[in-house]
């Protein structure tokens, strides 16, 4: 997910920015590619893993025709029931493939975003901040991020499902590849991209609005970043839940649900997924698991924002201190 955008210059607490291009709100121009990648990888891994058990619940609650033993009324009830009947570690199944995907996906996202943002800004606005450049850079970075993350999402969600036939990540990868082909890992790619565009738009608009209200000076303020990130994540998550339900159906290829509407073979395409969800659950079907999705996304985005903002603050402060005369 995108965690950086051009904002007005703001000085570090207790310091004056040396120039508009060296403020805290943008990583230092001298920051290396590895710095962007490290910051992104750490933020991405934490974002996806800290609330992973709730993500497992979300996947199950989005099931259109769940097994009677896997029907839940709340996130707490679901977690309690899963741990009691399937074992303490069951909600964490698939977390390893998520970490393997999130690290490089977010590392490449940040590296691509920062490089393209600067290059396009030089072309469009002669080195100044350009919202158009930010938007194009974010879109291109999302294409790269989702291309890496989508296969991990497919494996993760299949391992999260109730009565999943897969015991290990490798078994899941091999079985899906053998029975459904390589395309199965990208069946929900277009849906994922379609979901991420409005998600990011709502996310950033809400985050920036909250920052204007509670942190107008744009100083490094962990509380404001955490609160703004949590609210932004919640609003964006709730609004894009219908697309997430469709993505889950495409990833899991839920057999009972597809057979009940006479879908033979494998379901593909966002339009077909939307139609199938409506056939099985009507309008409420598009919002299955919305509670779990919001509960998962709030701390996830709060963690991601706070980690990335900390990296920006730390790196900028370190750079300014090195320049300061002794």
mmCIF file of C-alpha atoms in Angstrom:
data_model
loop_
_atom_site.group_PDB
_atom_site.id
_atom_site.type_symbol
_atom_site.label_atom_id
_atom_site.label_comp_id
_atom_site.label_asym_id
_atom_site.label_seq_id
_atom_site.Cartn_x
_atom_site.Cartn_y
_atom_site.Cartn_z
ATOM 1 C CA UNK A 1 0.000 0.000 0.000
ATOM 2 C CA UNK A 2 1.087 3.559 -0.658
ATOM 3 C CA UNK A 3 2.401 5.448 2.324
ATOM 4 C CA UNK A 4 3.980 8.542 0.892
ATOM 5 C CA UNK A 5 2.644 11.524 -0.922
ATOM 6 C CA UNK A 6 3.725 15.067 -1.483
ATOM 7 C CA UNK A 7 2.650 17.379 1.335
ATOM 8 C CA UNK A 8 3.434 20.921 2.432
ATOM 9 C CA UNK A 9 6.824 21.513 3.961
ATOM 10 C CA UNK A 10 6.995 21.016 7.700
ATOM 11 C CA UNK A 11 9.912 21.397 10.041
ATOM 12 C CA UNK A 12 11.091 18.834 12.518
ATOM 13 C CA UNK A 13 9.997 19.556 16.084
ATOM 14 C CA UNK A 14 12.527 21.954 17.517
ATOM 15 C CA UNK A 15 14.352 22.407 14.205
ATOM 16 C CA UNK A 16 13.937 24.554 11.148
ATOM 17 C CA UNK A 17 13.943 22.839 7.811
ATOM 18 C CA UNK A 18 16.982 23.857 5.783
ATOM 19 C CA UNK A 19 15.047 23.978 2.546
ATOM 20 C CA UNK A 20 11.615 23.006 1.213
ATOM 21 C CA UNK A 21 13.177 19.896 -0.338
ATOM 22 C CA UNK A 22 14.672 18.618 2.932
ATOM 23 C CA UNK A 23 11.660 18.624 5.231
ATOM 24 C CA UNK A 24 10.500 15.692 7.330
ATOM 25 C CA UNK A 25 7.455 14.970 5.175
ATOM 26 C CA UNK A 26 9.614 13.661 2.327
ATOM 27 C CA UNK A 27 12.458 11.197 2.659
ATOM 28 C CA UNK A 28 15.844 12.919 2.223
ATOM 29 C CA UNK A 29 16.929 13.303 -1.380
ATOM 30 C CA UNK A 30 20.132 11.482 -0.485
ATOM 31 C CA UNK A 31 18.309 8.439 0.857
ATOM 32 C CA UNK A 32 19.467 5.315 -0.924
ATOM 33 C CA UNK A 33 17.341 2.775 -2.720
ATOM 34 C CA UNK A 34 18.001 0.321 0.097
ATOM 35 C CA UNK A 35 16.605 2.833 2.617
ATOM 36 C CA UNK A 36 13.290 3.063 0.777
ATOM 37 C CA UNK A 37 13.155 -0.693 0.359
ATOM 38 C CA UNK A 38 13.982 -1.401 4.013
ATOM 39 C CA UNK A 39 11.395 1.088 5.296
ATOM 40 C CA UNK A 40 8.769 -0.338 2.964
ATOM 41 C CA UNK A 41 9.561 -3.968 3.731
ATOM 42 C CA UNK A 42 9.413 -3.476 7.516
ATOM 43 C CA UNK A 43 6.167 -1.500 7.301
ATOM 44 C CA UNK A 44 4.631 -4.065 4.936
ATOM 45 C CA UNK A 45 5.526 -7.133 6.993
ATOM 46 C CA UNK A 46 4.223 -5.580 10.205
ATOM 47 C CA UNK A 47 1.077 -4.359 8.490
ATOM 48 C CA UNK A 48 0.178 -7.822 7.204
ATOM 49 C CA UNK A 49 1.220 -9.974 10.166
ATOM 50 C CA UNK A 50 0.319 -8.190 13.410
ATOM 51 C CA UNK A 51 -3.415 -8.667 12.851
ATOM 52 C CA UNK A 52 -3.146 -11.867 10.811
ATOM 53 C CA UNK A 53 -5.560 -13.943 12.981
ATOM 54 C CA UNK A 54 -8.302 -11.389 12.284
ATOM 55 C CA UNK A 55 -7.494 -11.627 8.570
ATOM 56 C CA UNK A 56 -8.067 -15.384 8.799
ATOM 57 C CA UNK A 57 -11.465 -14.733 10.367
ATOM 58 C CA UNK A 58 -12.292 -12.215 7.634
ATOM 59 C CA UNK A 59 -11.580 -14.783 4.918
ATOM 60 C CA UNK A 60 -13.914 -17.303 6.571
ATOM 61 C CA UNK A 61 -16.663 -14.767 7.238
ATOM 62 C CA UNK A 62 -16.624 -13.826 3.555
ATOM 63 C CA UNK A 63 -17.464 -17.421 2.625
ATOM 64 C CA UNK A 64 -20.732 -17.361 0.680
ATOM 65 C CA UNK A 65 -21.863 -20.854 1.715
ATOM 66 C CA UNK A 66 -19.864 -21.740 4.838
ATOM 67 C CA UNK A 67 -19.873 -25.132 6.503
ATOM 68 C CA UNK A 68 -22.315 -25.141 9.468
ATOM 69 C CA UNK A 69 -19.304 -25.621 11.746
ATOM 70 C CA UNK A 70 -17.683 -22.472 10.330
ATOM 71 C CA UNK A 71 -20.474 -19.940 10.765
ATOM 72 C CA UNK A 72 -19.595 -17.034 13.037
ATOM 73 C CA UNK A 73 -21.489 -14.043 14.402
ATOM 74 C CA UNK A 74 -18.501 -11.953 15.486
ATOM 75 C CA UNK A 75 -14.727 -11.798 15.221
ATOM 76 C CA UNK A 76 -14.262 -12.717 18.877
ATOM 77 C CA UNK A 77 -16.597 -15.705 18.618
ATOM 78 C CA UNK A 78 -14.827 -16.855 15.465
ATOM 79 C CA UNK A 79 -11.351 -16.692 16.976
ATOM 80 C CA UNK A 80 -12.514 -18.451 20.133
ATOM 81 C CA UNK A 81 -14.237 -21.200 18.144
ATOM 82 C CA UNK A 82 -11.324 -21.719 15.729
ATOM 83 C CA UNK A 83 -8.781 -22.002 18.548
ATOM 84 C CA UNK A 84 -11.030 -24.318 20.571
ATOM 85 C CA UNK A 85 -11.952 -26.702 17.736
ATOM 86 C CA UNK A 86 -8.951 -26.499 15.403
ATOM 87 C CA UNK A 87 -6.019 -25.651 17.655
ATOM 88 C CA UNK A 88 -4.259 -22.591 19.018
ATOM 89 C CA UNK A 89 -2.085 -22.034 15.947
ATOM 90 C CA UNK A 90 -4.824 -22.497 13.338
ATOM 91 C CA UNK A 91 -5.560 -18.755 12.887
ATOM 92 C CA UNK A 92 -1.904 -18.267 11.910
ATOM 93 C CA UNK A 93 -1.834 -20.820 9.113
ATOM 94 C CA UNK A 94 -0.474 -19.153 5.971
ATOM 95 C CA UNK A 95 1.298 -16.320 7.783
ATOM 96 C CA UNK A 96 4.682 -17.462 6.462
ATOM 97 C CA UNK A 97 3.704 -17.008 2.805
ATOM 98 C CA UNK A 98 2.240 -13.610 3.685
ATOM 99 C CA UNK A 99 5.550 -12.480 5.182
ATOM 100 C CA UNK A 100 7.460 -13.824 2.189
ATOM 101 C CA UNK A 101 5.179 -11.880 -0.150
ATOM 102 C CA UNK A 102 4.734 -8.672 1.861
ATOM 103 C CA UNK A 103 8.452 -7.970 2.341
ATOM 104 C CA UNK A 104 9.542 -7.851 -1.303
ATOM 105 C CA UNK A 105 6.164 -6.508 -2.502
ATOM 106 C CA UNK A 106 6.330 -3.453 -0.254
ATOM 107 C CA UNK A 107 10.075 -3.007 -0.768
ATOM 108 C CA UNK A 108 9.576 -2.823 -4.528
ATOM 109 C CA UNK A 109 6.496 -0.651 -4.069
ATOM 110 C CA UNK A 110 8.371 2.039 -2.161
ATOM 111 C CA UNK A 111 11.447 1.880 -4.375
ATOM 112 C CA UNK A 112 9.323 2.191 -7.532
ATOM 113 C CA UNK A 113 7.119 4.903 -6.054
ATOM 114 C CA UNK A 114 9.955 7.152 -4.853
ATOM 115 C CA UNK A 115 12.002 6.752 -8.050
ATOM 116 C CA UNK A 116 9.077 7.402 -10.404
ATOM 117 C CA UNK A 117 7.731 10.264 -8.277
ATOM 118 C CA UNK A 118 11.033 12.156 -8.493
ATOM 119 C CA UNK A 119 11.542 11.400 -12.179
ATOM 120 C CA UNK A 120 8.019 12.450 -13.173
ATOM 121 C CA UNK A 121 8.087 15.527 -10.921
ATOM 122 C CA UNK A 122 11.233 16.718 -12.705
ATOM 123 C CA UNK A 123 9.458 16.344 -16.045
ATOM 124 C CA UNK A 124 6.029 17.722 -15.095
ATOM 125 C CA UNK A 125 6.866 20.336 -12.478
ATOM 126 C CA UNK A 126 10.611 20.927 -12.927
ATOM 127 C CA UNK A 127 11.597 19.391 -9.614
ATOM 128 C CA UNK A 128 8.637 20.634 -7.599
ATOM 129 C CA UNK A 129 5.903 18.530 -6.061
ATOM 130 C CA UNK A 130 3.331 17.332 -8.588
ATOM 131 C CA UNK A 131 0.105 15.612 -7.554
ATOM 132 C CA UNK A 132 -0.152 14.173 -11.067
ATOM 133 C CA UNK A 133 3.326 12.682 -10.720
ATOM 134 C CA UNK A 134 2.412 11.264 -7.308
ATOM 135 C CA UNK A 135 -0.731 9.689 -8.732
ATOM 136 C CA UNK A 136 1.003 8.113 -11.719
ATOM 137 C CA UNK A 137 3.880 6.874 -9.560
ATOM 138 C CA UNK A 138 1.466 5.377 -7.031
ATOM 139 C CA UNK A 139 -0.523 3.618 -9.763
ATOM 140 C CA UNK A 140 2.574 2.112 -11.348
ATOM 141 C CA UNK A 141 3.921 1.043 -7.960
ATOM 142 C CA UNK A 142 0.580 -0.622 -7.161
ATOM 143 C CA UNK A 143 0.789 -2.658 -10.378
ATOM 144 C CA UNK A 144 4.185 -3.949 -9.273
ATOM 145 C CA UNK A 145 3.142 -4.528 -5.645
ATOM 146 C CA UNK A 146 0.035 -6.516 -6.566
ATOM 147 C CA UNK A 147 1.901 -8.563 -9.166
ATOM 148 C CA UNK A 148 4.175 -9.817 -6.374
ATOM 149 C CA UNK A 149 1.532 -10.045 -3.637
ATOM 150 C CA UNK A 150 -1.346 -11.656 -5.547
ATOM 151 C CA UNK A 151 0.054 -15.230 -5.645
ATOM 152 C CA UNK A 152 0.778 -14.997 -1.901
ATOM 153 C CA UNK A 153 -2.825 -13.856 -1.324
ATOM 154 C CA UNK A 154 -4.191 -16.860 -3.223
ATOM 155 C CA UNK A 155 -2.133 -19.348 -1.195
ATOM 156 C CA UNK A 156 -2.836 -17.539 2.081
ATOM 157 C CA UNK A 157 -6.615 -17.480 1.639
ATOM 158 C CA UNK A 158 -6.800 -21.120 0.564
ATOM 159 C CA UNK A 159 -4.938 -22.116 3.712
ATOM 160 C CA UNK A 160 -7.179 -19.933 5.866
ATOM 161 C CA UNK A 161 -10.428 -21.582 4.724
ATOM 162 C CA UNK A 162 -12.251 -24.067 6.961
ATOM 163 C CA UNK A 163 -11.278 -27.686 6.221
ATOM 164 C CA UNK A 164 -8.496 -26.526 3.919
ATOM 165 C CA UNK A 165 -7.007 -29.611 2.230
ATOM 166 C CA UNK A 166 -3.532 -28.084 2.246
ATOM 167 C CA UNK A 167 -1.164 -28.866 5.117
ATOM 168 C CA UNK A 168 1.761 -26.692 4.002
ATOM 169 C CA UNK A 169 2.377 -23.690 1.765
ATOM 170 C CA UNK A 170 4.447 -25.753 -0.679
ATOM 171 C CA UNK A 171 1.701 -28.364 -0.954
ATOM 172 C CA UNK A 172 -0.820 -25.646 -1.729
ATOM 173 C CA UNK A 173 1.388 -24.049 -4.385
ATOM 174 C CA UNK A 174 2.115 -27.373 -6.078
ATOM 175 C CA UNK A 175 -1.506 -28.544 -6.021
ATOM 176 C CA UNK A 176 -2.938 -25.287 -7.364
ATOM 177 C CA UNK A 177 -0.295 -25.122 -10.093
ATOM 178 C CA UNK A 178 -0.871 -28.761 -11.099
ATOM 179 C CA UNK A 179 -4.690 -28.709 -11.085
ATOM 180 C CA UNK A 180 -5.489 -25.119 -12.126
ATOM 181 C CA UNK A 181 -2.364 -23.844 -13.845
ATOM 182 C CA UNK A 182 -0.211 -20.766 -13.292
ATOM 183 C CA UNK A 183 -3.126 -18.456 -14.113
ATOM 184 C CA UNK A 184 -4.857 -19.459 -10.875
ATOM 185 C CA UNK A 185 -2.383 -17.324 -8.934
ATOM 186 C CA UNK A 186 -3.490 -14.236 -10.885
ATOM 187 C CA UNK A 187 -7.198 -14.942 -11.280
ATOM 188 C CA UNK A 188 -8.083 -12.067 -8.942
ATOM 189 C CA UNK A 189 -5.358 -9.674 -10.121
ATOM 190 C CA UNK A 190 -7.656 -7.263 -11.973
ATOM 191 C CA UNK A 191 -10.131 -7.317 -9.076
ATOM 192 C CA UNK A 192 -7.279 -6.606 -6.670
ATOM 193 C CA UNK A 193 -6.156 -3.627 -8.748
ATOM 194 C CA UNK A 194 -9.734 -2.382 -9.107
ATOM 195 C CA UNK A 195 -10.112 -2.587 -5.319
ATOM 196 C CA UNK A 196 -6.818 -0.843 -4.584
ATOM 197 C CA UNK A 197 -7.552 2.249 -6.677
ATOM 198 C CA UNK A 198 -10.616 3.401 -4.676
ATOM 199 C CA UNK A 199 -9.086 2.046 -1.462
ATOM 200 C CA UNK A 200 -5.993 4.203 -1.874
ATOM 201 C CA UNK A 201 -8.027 7.250 -2.921
ATOM 202 C CA UNK A 202 -10.335 7.028 0.107
ATOM 203 C CA UNK A 203 -7.409 6.112 2.342
ATOM 204 C CA UNK A 204 -5.310 9.150 1.426
ATOM 205 C CA UNK A 205 -8.152 11.646 1.379
ATOM 206 C CA UNK A 206 -9.194 10.531 4.872
ATOM 207 C CA UNK A 207 -5.616 10.437 6.196
ATOM 208 C CA UNK A 208 -4.808 13.915 4.881
ATOM 209 C CA UNK A 209 -8.090 15.300 6.236
ATOM 210 C CA UNK A 210 -7.375 13.846 9.684
ATOM 211 C CA UNK A 211 -3.832 15.200 9.640
ATOM 212 C CA UNK A 212 -5.146 18.669 8.817
ATOM 213 C CA UNK A 213 -7.482 18.450 11.811
ATOM 214 C CA UNK A 214 -5.176 17.017 14.483
ATOM 215 C CA UNK A 215 -1.662 17.736 13.183
ATOM 216 C CA UNK A 216 -1.916 20.923 11.096
ATOM 217 C CA UNK A 217 1.800 21.755 11.488
ATOM 218 C CA UNK A 218 2.682 18.340 10.057
ATOM 219 C CA UNK A 219 5.239 17.570 12.722
ATOM 220 C CA UNK A 220 6.322 14.055 13.612
ATOM 221 C CA UNK A 221 3.566 13.075 16.015
ATOM 222 C CA UNK A 222 3.156 9.307 16.486
ATOM 223 C CA UNK A 223 -0.302 9.638 18.036
ATOM 224 C CA UNK A 224 -1.633 11.653 15.136
ATOM 225 C CA UNK A 225 -0.175 9.239 12.566
ATOM 226 C CA UNK A 226 -1.608 6.218 14.379
ATOM 227 C CA UNK A 227 -5.075 7.771 14.818
ATOM 228 C CA UNK A 228 -5.232 9.147 11.279
ATOM 229 C CA UNK A 229 -4.008 5.877 9.825
ATOM 230 C CA UNK A 230 -6.517 3.825 11.794
ATOM 231 C CA UNK A 231 -9.490 5.972 10.781
ATOM 232 C CA UNK A 232 -8.355 6.121 7.152
ATOM 233 C CA UNK A 233 -7.940 2.356 7.067
ATOM 234 C CA UNK A 234 -11.357 1.742 8.587
ATOM 235 C CA UNK A 235 -13.201 4.023 6.160
ATOM 236 C CA UNK A 236 -11.384 2.681 3.099
ATOM 237 C CA UNK A 237 -11.816 -0.934 4.203
ATOM 238 C CA UNK A 238 -15.563 -0.619 4.763
ATOM 239 C CA UNK A 239 -16.113 1.141 1.440
ATOM 240 C CA UNK A 240 -14.211 -1.454 -0.607
ATOM 241 C CA UNK A 241 -15.525 -4.596 1.121
ATOM 242 C CA UNK A 242 -17.681 -5.639 -1.897
ATOM 243 C CA UNK A 243 -14.563 -5.862 -4.063
ATOM 244 C CA UNK A 244 -12.733 -7.754 -1.328
ATOM 245 C CA UNK A 245 -15.555 -10.327 -1.137
ATOM 246 C CA UNK A 246 -15.283 -10.853 -4.895
ATOM 247 C CA UNK A 247 -11.495 -11.164 -4.638
ATOM 248 C CA UNK A 248 -11.850 -13.805 -1.907
ATOM 249 C CA UNK A 249 -14.270 -15.823 -4.052
ATOM 250 C CA UNK A 250 -11.887 -15.725 -7.028
ATOM 251 C CA UNK A 251 -8.933 -16.707 -4.831
ATOM 252 C CA UNK A 252 -10.610 -19.553 -2.950
ATOM 253 C CA UNK A 253 -12.876 -20.906 -5.733
ATOM 254 C CA UNK A 254 -15.329 -21.962 -3.023
ATOM 255 C CA UNK A 255 -16.645 -25.288 -4.345
ATOM 256 C CA UNK A 256 -19.963 -25.479 -2.476
ATOM 257 C CA UNK A 257 -20.899 -21.948 -3.449
ATOM 258 C CA UNK A 258 -19.981 -22.346 -7.123
ATOM 259 C CA UNK A 259 -21.721 -25.698 -7.528
ATOM 260 C CA UNK A 260 -24.942 -24.298 -6.024
ATOM 261 C CA UNK A 261 -25.183 -21.770 -8.874
ATOM 262 C CA UNK A 262 -24.146 -24.341 -11.487
ATOM 263 C CA UNK A 263 -20.687 -22.917 -12.151
ATOM 264 C CA UNK A 264 -18.584 -25.672 -13.653
ATOM 265 C CA UNK A 265 -14.814 -25.461 -13.730
ATOM 266 C CA UNK A 266 -13.236 -22.344 -12.264
ATOM 267 C CA UNK A 267 -14.769 -18.922 -11.782
ATOM 268 C CA UNK A 268 -12.819 -16.085 -13.383
ATOM 269 C CA UNK A 269 -13.389 -12.418 -14.066
ATOM 270 C CA UNK A 270 -14.573 -9.624 -11.812
ATOM 271 C CA UNK A 271 -17.990 -9.349 -13.512
ATOM 272 C CA UNK A 272 -18.657 -13.061 -13.003
ATOM 273 C CA UNK A 273 -17.597 -12.794 -9.372
ATOM 274 C CA UNK A 274 -19.961 -9.857 -8.771
ATOM 275 C CA UNK A 275 -22.824 -11.773 -10.397
ATOM 276 C CA UNK A 276 -22.138 -14.918 -8.368
ATOM 277 C CA UNK A 277 -21.950 -13.040 -5.062
ATOM 278 C CA UNK A 278 -25.310 -11.392 -5.793
ATOM 279 C CA UNK A 279 -26.905 -14.726 -6.749
ATOM 280 C CA UNK A 280 -25.779 -16.311 -3.503
ATOM 281 C CA UNK A 281 -26.178 -13.498 -1.001
ATOM 282 C CA UNK A 282 -27.926 -10.542 -2.580
ATOM 283 C CA UNK A 283 -26.772 -7.052 -1.585
ATOM 284 C CA UNK A 284 -25.798 -8.154 1.971
ATOM 285 C CA UNK A 285 -23.476 -10.721 0.386
ATOM 286 C CA UNK A 286 -21.173 -7.924 -0.750
ATOM 287 C CA UNK A 287 -20.571 -6.909 2.855
ATOM 288 C CA UNK A 288 -19.822 -10.297 4.380
ATOM 289 C CA UNK A 289 -16.916 -10.004 6.778
ATOM 290 C CA UNK A 290 -16.996 -6.192 6.840
ATOM 291 C CA UNK A 291 -16.593 -6.175 10.633
ATOM 292 C CA UNK A 292 -13.490 -8.364 10.498
ATOM 293 C CA UNK A 293 -12.073 -6.393 7.553
ATOM 294 C CA UNK A 294 -12.397 -3.084 9.421
ATOM 295 C CA UNK A 295 -10.992 -4.521 12.667
ATOM 296 C CA UNK A 296 -8.054 -5.956 10.704
ATOM 297 C CA UNK A 297 -7.388 -2.833 8.637
ATOM 298 C CA UNK A 298 -7.470 -0.231 11.427
ATOM 299 C CA UNK A 299 -4.363 -1.384 13.347
ATOM 300 C CA UNK A 300 -2.698 -2.564 10.134
ATOM 301 C CA UNK A 301 -2.764 0.837 8.461
ATOM 302 C CA UNK A 302 -1.996 2.575 11.761
ATOM 303 C CA UNK A 303 1.132 0.419 12.135
ATOM 304 C CA UNK A 304 2.166 0.918 8.515
ATOM 305 C CA UNK A 305 1.806 4.708 8.690
ATOM 306 C CA UNK A 306 3.560 5.030 12.060
ATOM 307 C CA UNK A 307 6.475 2.801 10.993
ATOM 308 C CA UNK A 308 6.995 4.630 7.709
ATOM 309 C CA UNK A 309 6.591 8.091 9.279
ATOM 310 C CA UNK A 310 9.138 7.087 11.932
ATOM 311 C CA UNK A 311 11.636 6.084 9.258
ATOM 312 C CA UNK A 312 11.146 9.430 7.534
ATOM 313 C CA UNK A 313 11.583 11.327 10.795
ATOM 314 C CA UNK A 314 14.618 9.337 11.910
ATOM 315 C CA UNK A 315 16.402 9.612 8.562
ATOM 316 C CA UNK A 316 15.717 13.322 8.165
ATOM 317 C CA UNK A 317 16.761 14.114 11.738
ATOM 318 C CA UNK A 318 19.956 12.100 11.301
ATOM 319 C CA UNK A 319 20.764 13.971 8.102
ATOM 320 C CA UNK A 320 20.164 17.389 9.683
ATOM 321 C CA UNK A 321 22.266 16.491 12.709
ATOM 322 C CA UNK A 322 25.156 15.482 10.461
ATOM 323 C CA UNK A 323 24.972 18.899 8.764
ATOM 324 C CA UNK A 324 24.802 20.839 12.033
ATOM 325 C CA UNK A 325 28.109 22.484 13.062
ATOM 326 C CA UNK A 326 29.688 21.221 16.279
#
